Short mmCIF file of C-alpha atoms and ligand atoms in Angstrom, two decimals:
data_model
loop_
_atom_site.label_atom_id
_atom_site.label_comp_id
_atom_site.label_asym_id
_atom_site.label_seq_id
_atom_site.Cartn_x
_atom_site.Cartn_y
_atom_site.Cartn_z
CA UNK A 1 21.02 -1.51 -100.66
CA UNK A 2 18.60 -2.99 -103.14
CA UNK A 3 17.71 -6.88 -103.25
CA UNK A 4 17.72 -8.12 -106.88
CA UNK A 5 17.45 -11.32 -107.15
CA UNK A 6 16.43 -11.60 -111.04
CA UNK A 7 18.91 -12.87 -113.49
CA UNK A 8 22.27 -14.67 -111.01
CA UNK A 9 23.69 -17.64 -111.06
CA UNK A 10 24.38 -18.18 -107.85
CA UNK A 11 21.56 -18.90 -104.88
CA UNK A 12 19.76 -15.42 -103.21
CA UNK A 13 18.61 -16.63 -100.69
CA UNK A 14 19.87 -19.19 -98.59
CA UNK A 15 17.38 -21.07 -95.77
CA UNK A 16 19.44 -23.13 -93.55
CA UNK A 17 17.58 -26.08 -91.45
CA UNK A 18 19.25 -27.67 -89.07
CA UNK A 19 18.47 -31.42 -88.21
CA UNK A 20 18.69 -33.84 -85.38
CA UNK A 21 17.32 -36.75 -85.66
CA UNK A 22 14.65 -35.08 -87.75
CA UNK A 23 13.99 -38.45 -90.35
CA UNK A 24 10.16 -37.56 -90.35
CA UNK A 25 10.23 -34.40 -91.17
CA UNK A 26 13.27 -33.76 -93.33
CA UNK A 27 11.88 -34.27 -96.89
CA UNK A 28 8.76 -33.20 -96.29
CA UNK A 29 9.89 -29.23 -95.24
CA UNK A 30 12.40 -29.46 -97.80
CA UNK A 31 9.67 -30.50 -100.35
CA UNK A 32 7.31 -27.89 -99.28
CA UNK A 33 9.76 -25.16 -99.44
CA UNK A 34 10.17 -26.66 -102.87
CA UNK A 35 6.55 -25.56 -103.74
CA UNK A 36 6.52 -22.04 -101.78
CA UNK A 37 9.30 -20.21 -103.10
CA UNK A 38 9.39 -18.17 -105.69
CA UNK A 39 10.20 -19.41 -108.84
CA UNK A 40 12.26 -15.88 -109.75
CA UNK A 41 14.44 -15.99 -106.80
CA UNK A 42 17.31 -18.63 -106.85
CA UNK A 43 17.13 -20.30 -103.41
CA UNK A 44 19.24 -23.02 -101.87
CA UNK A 45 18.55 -24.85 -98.59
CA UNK A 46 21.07 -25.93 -96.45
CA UNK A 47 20.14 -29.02 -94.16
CA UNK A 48 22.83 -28.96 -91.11
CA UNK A 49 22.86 -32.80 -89.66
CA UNK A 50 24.76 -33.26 -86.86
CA UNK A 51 25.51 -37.24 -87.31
CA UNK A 52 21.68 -37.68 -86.35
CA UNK A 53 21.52 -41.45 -85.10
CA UNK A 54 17.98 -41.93 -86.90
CA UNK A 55 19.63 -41.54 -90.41
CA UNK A 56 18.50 -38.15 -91.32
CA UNK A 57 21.70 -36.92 -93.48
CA UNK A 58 21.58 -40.07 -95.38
CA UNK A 59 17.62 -39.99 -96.27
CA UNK A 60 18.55 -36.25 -97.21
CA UNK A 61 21.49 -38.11 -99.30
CA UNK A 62 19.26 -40.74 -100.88
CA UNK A 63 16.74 -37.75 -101.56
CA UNK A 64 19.53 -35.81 -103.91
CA UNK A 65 20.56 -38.74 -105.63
CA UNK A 66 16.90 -39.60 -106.68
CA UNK A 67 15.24 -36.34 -106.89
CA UNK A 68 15.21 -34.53 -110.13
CA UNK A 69 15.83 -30.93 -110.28
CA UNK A 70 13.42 -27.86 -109.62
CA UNK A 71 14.49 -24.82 -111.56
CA UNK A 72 15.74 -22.13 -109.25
CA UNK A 73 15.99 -24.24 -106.12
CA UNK A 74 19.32 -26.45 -105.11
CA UNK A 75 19.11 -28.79 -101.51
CA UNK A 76 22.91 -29.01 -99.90
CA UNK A 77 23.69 -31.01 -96.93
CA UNK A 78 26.31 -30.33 -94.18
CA UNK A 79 27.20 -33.73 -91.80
CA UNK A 80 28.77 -32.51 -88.65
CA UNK A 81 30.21 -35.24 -86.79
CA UNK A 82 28.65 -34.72 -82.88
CA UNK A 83 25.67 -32.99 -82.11
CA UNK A 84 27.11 -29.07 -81.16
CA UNK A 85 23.51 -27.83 -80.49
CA UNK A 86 21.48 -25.45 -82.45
CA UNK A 87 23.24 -22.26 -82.68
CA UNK A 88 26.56 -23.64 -83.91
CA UNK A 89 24.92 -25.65 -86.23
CA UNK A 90 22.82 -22.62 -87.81
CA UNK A 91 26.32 -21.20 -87.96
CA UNK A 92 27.65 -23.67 -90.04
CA UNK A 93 25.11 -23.47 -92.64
CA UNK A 94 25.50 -19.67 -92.76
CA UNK A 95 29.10 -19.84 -93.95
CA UNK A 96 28.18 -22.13 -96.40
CA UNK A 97 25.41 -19.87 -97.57
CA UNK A 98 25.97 -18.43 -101.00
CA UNK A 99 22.89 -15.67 -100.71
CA UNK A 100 23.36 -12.70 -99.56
CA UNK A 101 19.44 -13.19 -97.82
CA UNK A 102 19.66 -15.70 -95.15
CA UNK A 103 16.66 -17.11 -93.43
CA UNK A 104 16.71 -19.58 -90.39
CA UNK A 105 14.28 -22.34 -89.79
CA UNK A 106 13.38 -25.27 -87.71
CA UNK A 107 13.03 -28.73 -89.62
CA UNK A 108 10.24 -29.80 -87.98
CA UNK A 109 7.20 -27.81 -90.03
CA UNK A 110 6.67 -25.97 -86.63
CA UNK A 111 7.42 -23.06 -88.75
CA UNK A 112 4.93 -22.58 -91.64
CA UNK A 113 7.01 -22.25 -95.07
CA UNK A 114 3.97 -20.47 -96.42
CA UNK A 115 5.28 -17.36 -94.84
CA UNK A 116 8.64 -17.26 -96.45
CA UNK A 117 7.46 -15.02 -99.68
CA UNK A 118 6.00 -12.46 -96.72
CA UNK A 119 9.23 -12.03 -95.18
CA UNK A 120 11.40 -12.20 -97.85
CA UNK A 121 8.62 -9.53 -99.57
CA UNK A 122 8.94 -7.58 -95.99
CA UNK A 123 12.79 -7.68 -96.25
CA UNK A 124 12.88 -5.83 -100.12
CA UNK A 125 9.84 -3.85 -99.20
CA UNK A 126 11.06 -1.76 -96.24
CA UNK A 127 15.16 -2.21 -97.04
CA UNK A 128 15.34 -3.21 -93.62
CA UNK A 129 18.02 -5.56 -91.93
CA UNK A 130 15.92 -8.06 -90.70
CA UNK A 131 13.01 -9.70 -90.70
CA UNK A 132 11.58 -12.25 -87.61
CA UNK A 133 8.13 -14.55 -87.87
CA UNK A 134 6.80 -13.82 -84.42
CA UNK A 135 4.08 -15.36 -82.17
CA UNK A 136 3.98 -12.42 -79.27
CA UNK A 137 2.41 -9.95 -81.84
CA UNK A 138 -1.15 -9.07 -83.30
CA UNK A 139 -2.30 -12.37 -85.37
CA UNK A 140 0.84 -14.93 -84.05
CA UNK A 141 -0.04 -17.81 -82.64
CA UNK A 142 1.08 -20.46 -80.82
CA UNK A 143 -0.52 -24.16 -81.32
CA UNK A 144 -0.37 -27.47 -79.52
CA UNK A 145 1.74 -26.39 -76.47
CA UNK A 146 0.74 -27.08 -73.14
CA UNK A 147 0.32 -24.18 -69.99
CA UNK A 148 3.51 -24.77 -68.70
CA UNK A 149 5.58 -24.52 -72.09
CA UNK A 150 3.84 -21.70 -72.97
CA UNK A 151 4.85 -19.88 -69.89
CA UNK A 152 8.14 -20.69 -69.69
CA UNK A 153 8.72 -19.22 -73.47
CA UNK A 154 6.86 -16.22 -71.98
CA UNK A 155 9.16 -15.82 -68.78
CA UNK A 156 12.41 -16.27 -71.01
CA UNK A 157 11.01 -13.55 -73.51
CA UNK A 158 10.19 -11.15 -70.58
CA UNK A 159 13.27 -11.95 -69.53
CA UNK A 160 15.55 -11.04 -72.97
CA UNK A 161 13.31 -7.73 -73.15
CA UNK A 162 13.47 -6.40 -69.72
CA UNK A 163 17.03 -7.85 -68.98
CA UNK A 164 18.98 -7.10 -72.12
CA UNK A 165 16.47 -4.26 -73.64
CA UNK A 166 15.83 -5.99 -77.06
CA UNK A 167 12.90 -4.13 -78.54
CA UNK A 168 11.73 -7.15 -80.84
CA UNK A 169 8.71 -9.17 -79.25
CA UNK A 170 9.77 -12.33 -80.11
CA UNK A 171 13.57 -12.64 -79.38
CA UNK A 172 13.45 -16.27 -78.68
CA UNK A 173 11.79 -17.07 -82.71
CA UNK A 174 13.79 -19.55 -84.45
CA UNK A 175 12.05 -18.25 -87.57
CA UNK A 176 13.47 -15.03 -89.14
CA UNK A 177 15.52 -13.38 -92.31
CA UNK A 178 18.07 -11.08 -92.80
CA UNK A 179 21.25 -10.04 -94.84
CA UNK A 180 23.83 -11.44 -94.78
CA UNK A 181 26.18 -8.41 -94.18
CA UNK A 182 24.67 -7.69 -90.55
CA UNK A 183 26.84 -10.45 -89.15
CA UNK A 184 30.29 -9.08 -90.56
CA UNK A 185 32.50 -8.34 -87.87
CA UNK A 186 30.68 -10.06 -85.10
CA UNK A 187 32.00 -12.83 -82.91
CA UNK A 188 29.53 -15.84 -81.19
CA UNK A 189 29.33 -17.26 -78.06
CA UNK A 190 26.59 -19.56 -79.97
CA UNK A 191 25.11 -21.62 -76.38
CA UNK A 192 22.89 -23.12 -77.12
CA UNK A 193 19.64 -22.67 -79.22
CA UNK A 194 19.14 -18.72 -79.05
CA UNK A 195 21.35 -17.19 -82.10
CA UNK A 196 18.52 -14.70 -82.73
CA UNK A 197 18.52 -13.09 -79.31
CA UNK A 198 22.50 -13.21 -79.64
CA UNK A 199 22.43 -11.13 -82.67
CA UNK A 200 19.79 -8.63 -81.08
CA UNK A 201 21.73 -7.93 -78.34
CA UNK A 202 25.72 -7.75 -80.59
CA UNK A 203 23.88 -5.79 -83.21
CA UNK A 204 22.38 -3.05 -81.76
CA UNK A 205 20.38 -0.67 -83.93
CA UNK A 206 18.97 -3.04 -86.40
CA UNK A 207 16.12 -2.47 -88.57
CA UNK A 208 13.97 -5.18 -87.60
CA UNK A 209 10.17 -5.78 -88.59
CA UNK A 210 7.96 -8.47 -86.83
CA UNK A 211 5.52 -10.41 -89.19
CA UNK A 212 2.98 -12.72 -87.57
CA UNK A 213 2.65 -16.32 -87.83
CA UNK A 214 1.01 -19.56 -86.05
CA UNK A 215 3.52 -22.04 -84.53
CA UNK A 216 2.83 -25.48 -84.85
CA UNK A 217 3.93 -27.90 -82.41
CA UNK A 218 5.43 -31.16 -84.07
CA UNK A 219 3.62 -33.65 -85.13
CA UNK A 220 6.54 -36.05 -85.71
CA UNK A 221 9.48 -36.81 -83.67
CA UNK A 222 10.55 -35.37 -80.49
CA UNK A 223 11.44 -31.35 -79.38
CA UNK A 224 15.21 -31.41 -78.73
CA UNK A 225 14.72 -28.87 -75.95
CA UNK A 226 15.44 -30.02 -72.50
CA UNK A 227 16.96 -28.99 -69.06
CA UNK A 228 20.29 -28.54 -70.16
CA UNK A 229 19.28 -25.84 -73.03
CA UNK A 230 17.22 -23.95 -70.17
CA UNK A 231 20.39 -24.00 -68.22
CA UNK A 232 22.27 -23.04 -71.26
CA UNK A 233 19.64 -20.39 -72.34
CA UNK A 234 20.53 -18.42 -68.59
CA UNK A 235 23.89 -18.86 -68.71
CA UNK A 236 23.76 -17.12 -72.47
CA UNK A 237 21.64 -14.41 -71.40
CA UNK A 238 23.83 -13.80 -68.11
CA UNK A 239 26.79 -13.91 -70.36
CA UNK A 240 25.79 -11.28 -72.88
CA UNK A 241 24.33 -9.05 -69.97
CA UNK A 242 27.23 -9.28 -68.64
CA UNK A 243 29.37 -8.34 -72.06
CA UNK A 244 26.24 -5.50 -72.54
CA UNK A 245 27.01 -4.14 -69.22
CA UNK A 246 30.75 -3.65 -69.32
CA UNK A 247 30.63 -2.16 -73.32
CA UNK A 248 27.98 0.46 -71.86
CA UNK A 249 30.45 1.13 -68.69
CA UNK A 250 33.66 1.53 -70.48
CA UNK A 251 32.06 3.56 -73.18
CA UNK A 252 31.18 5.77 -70.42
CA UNK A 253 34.05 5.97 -68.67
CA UNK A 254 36.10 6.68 -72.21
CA UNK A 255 33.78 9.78 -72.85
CA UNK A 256 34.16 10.96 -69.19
CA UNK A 257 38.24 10.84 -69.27
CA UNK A 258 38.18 12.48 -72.38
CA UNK A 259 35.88 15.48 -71.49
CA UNK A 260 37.72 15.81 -68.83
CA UNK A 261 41.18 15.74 -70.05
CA UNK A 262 40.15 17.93 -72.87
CA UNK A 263 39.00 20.02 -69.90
CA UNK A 264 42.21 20.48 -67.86
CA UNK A 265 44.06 20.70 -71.35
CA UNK A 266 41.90 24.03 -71.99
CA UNK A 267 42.14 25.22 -68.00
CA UNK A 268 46.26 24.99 -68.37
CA UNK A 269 45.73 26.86 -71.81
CA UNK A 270 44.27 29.65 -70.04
CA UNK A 271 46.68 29.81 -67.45
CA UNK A 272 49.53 29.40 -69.73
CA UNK A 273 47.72 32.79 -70.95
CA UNK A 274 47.86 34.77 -67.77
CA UNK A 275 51.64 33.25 -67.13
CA UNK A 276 52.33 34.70 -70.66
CA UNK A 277 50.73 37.74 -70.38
CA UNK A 278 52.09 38.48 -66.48
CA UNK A 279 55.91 37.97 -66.95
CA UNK A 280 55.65 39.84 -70.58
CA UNK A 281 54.24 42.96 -68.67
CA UNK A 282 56.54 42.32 -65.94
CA UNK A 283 60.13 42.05 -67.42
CA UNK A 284 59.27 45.19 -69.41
CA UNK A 285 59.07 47.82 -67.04
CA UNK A 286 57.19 45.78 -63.41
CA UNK A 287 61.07 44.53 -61.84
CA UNK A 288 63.42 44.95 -64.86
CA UNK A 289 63.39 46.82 -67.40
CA UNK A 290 64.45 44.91 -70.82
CA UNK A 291 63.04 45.34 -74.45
CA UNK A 292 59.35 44.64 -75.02
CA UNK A 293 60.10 42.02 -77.45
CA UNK A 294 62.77 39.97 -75.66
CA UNK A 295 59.94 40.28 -72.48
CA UNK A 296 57.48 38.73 -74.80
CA UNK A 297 60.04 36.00 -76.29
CA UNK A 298 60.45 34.81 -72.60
CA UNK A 299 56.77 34.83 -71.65
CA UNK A 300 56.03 32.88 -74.71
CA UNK A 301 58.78 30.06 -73.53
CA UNK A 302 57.63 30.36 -70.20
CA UNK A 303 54.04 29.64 -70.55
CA UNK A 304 54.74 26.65 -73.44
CA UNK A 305 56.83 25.63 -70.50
CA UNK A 306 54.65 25.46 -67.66
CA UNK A 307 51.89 24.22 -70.34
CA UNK A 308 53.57 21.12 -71.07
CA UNK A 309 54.67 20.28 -67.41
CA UNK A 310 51.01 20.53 -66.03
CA UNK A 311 49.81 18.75 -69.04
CA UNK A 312 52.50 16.49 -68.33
CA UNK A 313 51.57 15.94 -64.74
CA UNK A 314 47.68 16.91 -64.39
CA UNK A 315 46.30 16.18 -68.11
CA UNK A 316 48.09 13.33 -68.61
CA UNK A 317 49.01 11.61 -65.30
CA UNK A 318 52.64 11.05 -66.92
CA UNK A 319 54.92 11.21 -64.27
CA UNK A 320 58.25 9.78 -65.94
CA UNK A 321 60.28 12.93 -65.48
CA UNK A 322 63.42 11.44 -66.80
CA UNK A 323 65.66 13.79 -69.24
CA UNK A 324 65.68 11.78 -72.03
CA UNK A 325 61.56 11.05 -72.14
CA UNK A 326 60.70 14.45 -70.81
CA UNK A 327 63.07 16.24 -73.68
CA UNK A 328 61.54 14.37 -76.71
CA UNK A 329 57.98 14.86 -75.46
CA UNK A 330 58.73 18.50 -74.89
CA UNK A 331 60.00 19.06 -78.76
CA UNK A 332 56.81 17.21 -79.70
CA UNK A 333 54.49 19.62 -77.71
CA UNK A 334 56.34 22.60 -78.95
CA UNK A 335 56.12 21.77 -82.51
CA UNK A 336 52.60 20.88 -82.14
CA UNK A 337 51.88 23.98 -80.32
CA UNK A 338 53.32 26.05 -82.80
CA UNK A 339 51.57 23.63 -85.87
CA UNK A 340 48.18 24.48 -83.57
CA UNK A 341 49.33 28.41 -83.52
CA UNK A 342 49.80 28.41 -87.37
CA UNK A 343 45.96 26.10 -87.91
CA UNK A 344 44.55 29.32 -85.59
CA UNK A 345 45.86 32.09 -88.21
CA UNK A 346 45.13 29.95 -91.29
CA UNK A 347 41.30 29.70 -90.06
CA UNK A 348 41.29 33.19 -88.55
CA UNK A 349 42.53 33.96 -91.64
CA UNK A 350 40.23 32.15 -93.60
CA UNK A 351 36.99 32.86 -92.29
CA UNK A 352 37.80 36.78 -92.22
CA UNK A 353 39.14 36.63 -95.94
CA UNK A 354 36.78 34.43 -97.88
CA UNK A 355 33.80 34.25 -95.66
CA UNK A 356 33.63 37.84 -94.29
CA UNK A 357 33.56 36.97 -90.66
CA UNK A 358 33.86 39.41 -88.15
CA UNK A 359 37.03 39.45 -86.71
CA UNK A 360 36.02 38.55 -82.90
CA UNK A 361 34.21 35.43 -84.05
CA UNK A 362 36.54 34.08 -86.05
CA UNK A 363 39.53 34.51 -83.58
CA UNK A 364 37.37 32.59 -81.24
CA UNK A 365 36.53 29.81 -83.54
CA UNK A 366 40.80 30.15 -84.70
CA UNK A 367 41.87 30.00 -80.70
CA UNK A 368 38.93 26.87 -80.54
CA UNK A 369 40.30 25.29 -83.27
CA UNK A 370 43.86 25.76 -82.23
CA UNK A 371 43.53 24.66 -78.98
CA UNK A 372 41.48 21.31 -79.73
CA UNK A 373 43.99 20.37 -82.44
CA UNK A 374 46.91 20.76 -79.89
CA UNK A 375 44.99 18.88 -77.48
CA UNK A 376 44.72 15.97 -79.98
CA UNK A 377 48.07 15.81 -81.47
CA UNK A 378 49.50 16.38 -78.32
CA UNK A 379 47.78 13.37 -76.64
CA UNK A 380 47.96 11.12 -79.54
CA UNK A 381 51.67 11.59 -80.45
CA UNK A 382 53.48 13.59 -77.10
CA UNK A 383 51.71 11.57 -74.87
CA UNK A 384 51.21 8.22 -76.46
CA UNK A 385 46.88 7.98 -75.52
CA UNK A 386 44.61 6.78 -77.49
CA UNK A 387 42.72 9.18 -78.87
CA UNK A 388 39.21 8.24 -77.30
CA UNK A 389 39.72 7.54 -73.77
N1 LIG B 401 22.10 -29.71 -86.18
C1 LIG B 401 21.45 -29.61 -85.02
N2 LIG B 401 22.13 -29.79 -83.85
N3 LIG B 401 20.12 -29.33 -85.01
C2 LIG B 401 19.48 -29.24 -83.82
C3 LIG B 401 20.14 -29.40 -82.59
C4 LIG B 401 21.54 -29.70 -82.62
O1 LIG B 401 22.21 -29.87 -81.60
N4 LIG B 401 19.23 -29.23 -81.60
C5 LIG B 401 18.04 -28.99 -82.21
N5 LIG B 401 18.19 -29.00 -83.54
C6 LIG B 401 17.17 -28.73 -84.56
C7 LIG B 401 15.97 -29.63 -84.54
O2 LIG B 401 16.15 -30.78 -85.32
C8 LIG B 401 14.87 -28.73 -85.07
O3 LIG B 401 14.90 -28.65 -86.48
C9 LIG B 401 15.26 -27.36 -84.55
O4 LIG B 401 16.64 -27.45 -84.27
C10 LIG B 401 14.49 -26.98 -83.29
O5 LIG B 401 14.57 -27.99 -82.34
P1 LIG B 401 13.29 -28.51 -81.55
O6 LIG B 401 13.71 -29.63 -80.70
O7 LIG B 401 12.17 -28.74 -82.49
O8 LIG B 401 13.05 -27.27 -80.64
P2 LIG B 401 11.69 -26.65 -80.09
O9 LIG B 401 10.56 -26.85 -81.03
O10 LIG B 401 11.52 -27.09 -78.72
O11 LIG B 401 12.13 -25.12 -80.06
C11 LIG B 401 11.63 -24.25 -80.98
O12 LIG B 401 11.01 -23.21 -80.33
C12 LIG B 401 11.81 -22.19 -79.86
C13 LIG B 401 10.89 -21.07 -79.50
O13 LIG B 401 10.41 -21.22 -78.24
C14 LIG B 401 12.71 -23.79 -81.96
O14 LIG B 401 12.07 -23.16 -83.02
C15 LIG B 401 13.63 -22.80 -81.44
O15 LIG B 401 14.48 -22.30 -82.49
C16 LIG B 401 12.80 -21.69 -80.90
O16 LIG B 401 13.65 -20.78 -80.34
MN1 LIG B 402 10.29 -27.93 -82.67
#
């Protein structure tokens, strides 16, 4: 993974701003990202409008038409029709985004363009996944809120840290970069204004580094935030504790069952063993007295016999006896008892032949191997299971 942005055609690095009612600010933070970025990297900003009543899309209309064109550095607009609220509207501009380097920013020059080189700098520098502009670490800042603002931002961070164990220090930023690629595969619930913290908590394992900054309270216009995105903020957080919570359970419960199956699987090998090895002894000589051979035959069928049914019943919990079922999964767990027989001499075999093993360790790794590849054909294809539950 190497960022190159040198020599393409298309944008790098996409920043997308979304905008309500934001007709102060608009053209001056697209201006100054005009002057910061650097004049190498192909950039494009996307301004997401939701229908703002003060006439923001169309200034940012008026703007293109009259404007004349900065090398390296293309303004798009997206009009949405009804204000959807933050995070949908940062997902809008996303898929639009051409760069494979997306960064996320506020419209209202609370968030210092200045700082964009550093993080997109930060992003190449370590190869890491993400990068977010915090205020909660050595040398951030906040400016020009008052006590109670500032604690409540503090109580909801505490709260995204402790609650849903995100490592970052400043989950609730609406300043931050990453690739692109990070999002593939994930699904939003998008309340509200706190995408970020959403993507912390789907994409576990990121590589994320902090980089300071000071955030500016607006100067112009009015902060969009009010009771309702509070009350959306808890019901987000509740929701993806909730969704944490279960993943973590049923990932735990899908290792247990399959320890354990594997478990009985290997305690009804062992007695299919002692079955095999008892009636062998015992039709050749204990209560009748047949041919050695023919004694062995029959403790062979025996034990794959009483294998499958305890399998059947214990292992599996499959208690459809019926003639038809039970006959067809019975072939199955022959042949794949036999297939796991012959993958025991071929690595017996192996490991004695071409890698000098002793004998006793590689019959245990063959009987191992044997065993654990019955167990999985058995209870993907006999028994119908998912493999990993
Ligand atoms: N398109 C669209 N639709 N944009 C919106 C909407 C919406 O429904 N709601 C807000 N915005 C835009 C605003 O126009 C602004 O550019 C940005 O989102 C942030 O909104 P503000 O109203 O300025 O929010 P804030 O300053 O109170 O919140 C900031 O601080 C939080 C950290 O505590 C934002 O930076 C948040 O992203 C950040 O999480
Ligand atoms: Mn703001």
């Amino acid at each position: 993974m190497t960022l190159d942005y040198m020599n393409k055609n298309r944008p790098q690095i996409s920043i997308i701003i979304p905008t309500y009612n934001e007709s102060q600010n608009i053209l001056n933070i697209l201006k100054s990202i005009g002057d910061i970025i650097p004049k190498n990297v192909f950039t494009e900003a996307i301004v997401v409008d939701d229908n703002s009543p003060d006439g923001t899309g169309k200034i940012v209309e008026d703007y293109l038409k009259s404007v004349k064109k900065i090398a390296g550095y293309t303004i798009d607009i997206i009009h949405r029709t009804t204000k959807n609220g933050l995070s949908s509207a940062i997902l809008s501009g996303i898929q639009r985004a051409a760069g494979d380097t997306i960064i996320v920013m506020d419209s209202d020059l609370s968030h210092p363009p200045q700082i964009i080189p550093k993080m997109i700098e930060t992003l190449k520098k370590y190869q890491c996944d993400m990068v977010v502009a915090s205020r909660y670490i050595t040398g951030g800042q906040i400016n020009g809120w008052n006590t109670k603002r500032k604690f409540l931002s503090k109580v909801a961070t505490m709260i995204a840290k402790r609650g849903l164990n995100v490592k970052t220090n400043d989950p609730m930023s609406g300043f931050f970069a990453f690739r692109k690629g990070i999002l593939k595969g994930l699904s939003f619930d998008a309340i509200g204004f706190k995408i970020l913290l959403e993507i912390l908590v789907k994409k576990r394992g990121l590589d994320v580094k902090e980089i300071p900054y000071t955030f500016q309270d607006r100067k112009l216009g009015s902060s969009k935030l009010n009771s309702s995105i509070v009350f959306d903020y808890i019901k987000s957080v509740w929701k993806l504790y909730r969704s944490n919570k279960l993943e973590e359970n049923n990932e735990k419960r899908n290792s247990v069952k399959f320890f354990s199956k594997a478990g009985r699987f290997y305690t009804i090998g062992a007695s299919g063993f002692a079955i095999n090895y008892l009636i062998s002894l015992m039709l050749s000589g204990g209560i009748t007295e047949i041919w050695y051979l023919y004694a062995n035959i029959i403790g062979i069928i025996t034990s794959m016999t009483s294998n499958f049914v305890f399998n059947k019943w214990w292992t599996f919990g499959d208690r459809n006896f019926s003639f038809k079922k039970t006959i067809s999964q019975y072939s199955k767990f022959i042949t794949f008892s036999s297939l796991g027989a012959l993958i025991q001499i071929g690595v017996v075999f192996s490991l004695v032949d071409n890698n000098n093993w002793v004998y006793s360790t590689a019959l245990g790794v063959g009987v191992l191997t044997g065993a654990f590849s019955n167990f999985i054909l058995n209870k993907k294809w006999t028994f119908k299971e998912k493999l990993w539950q």
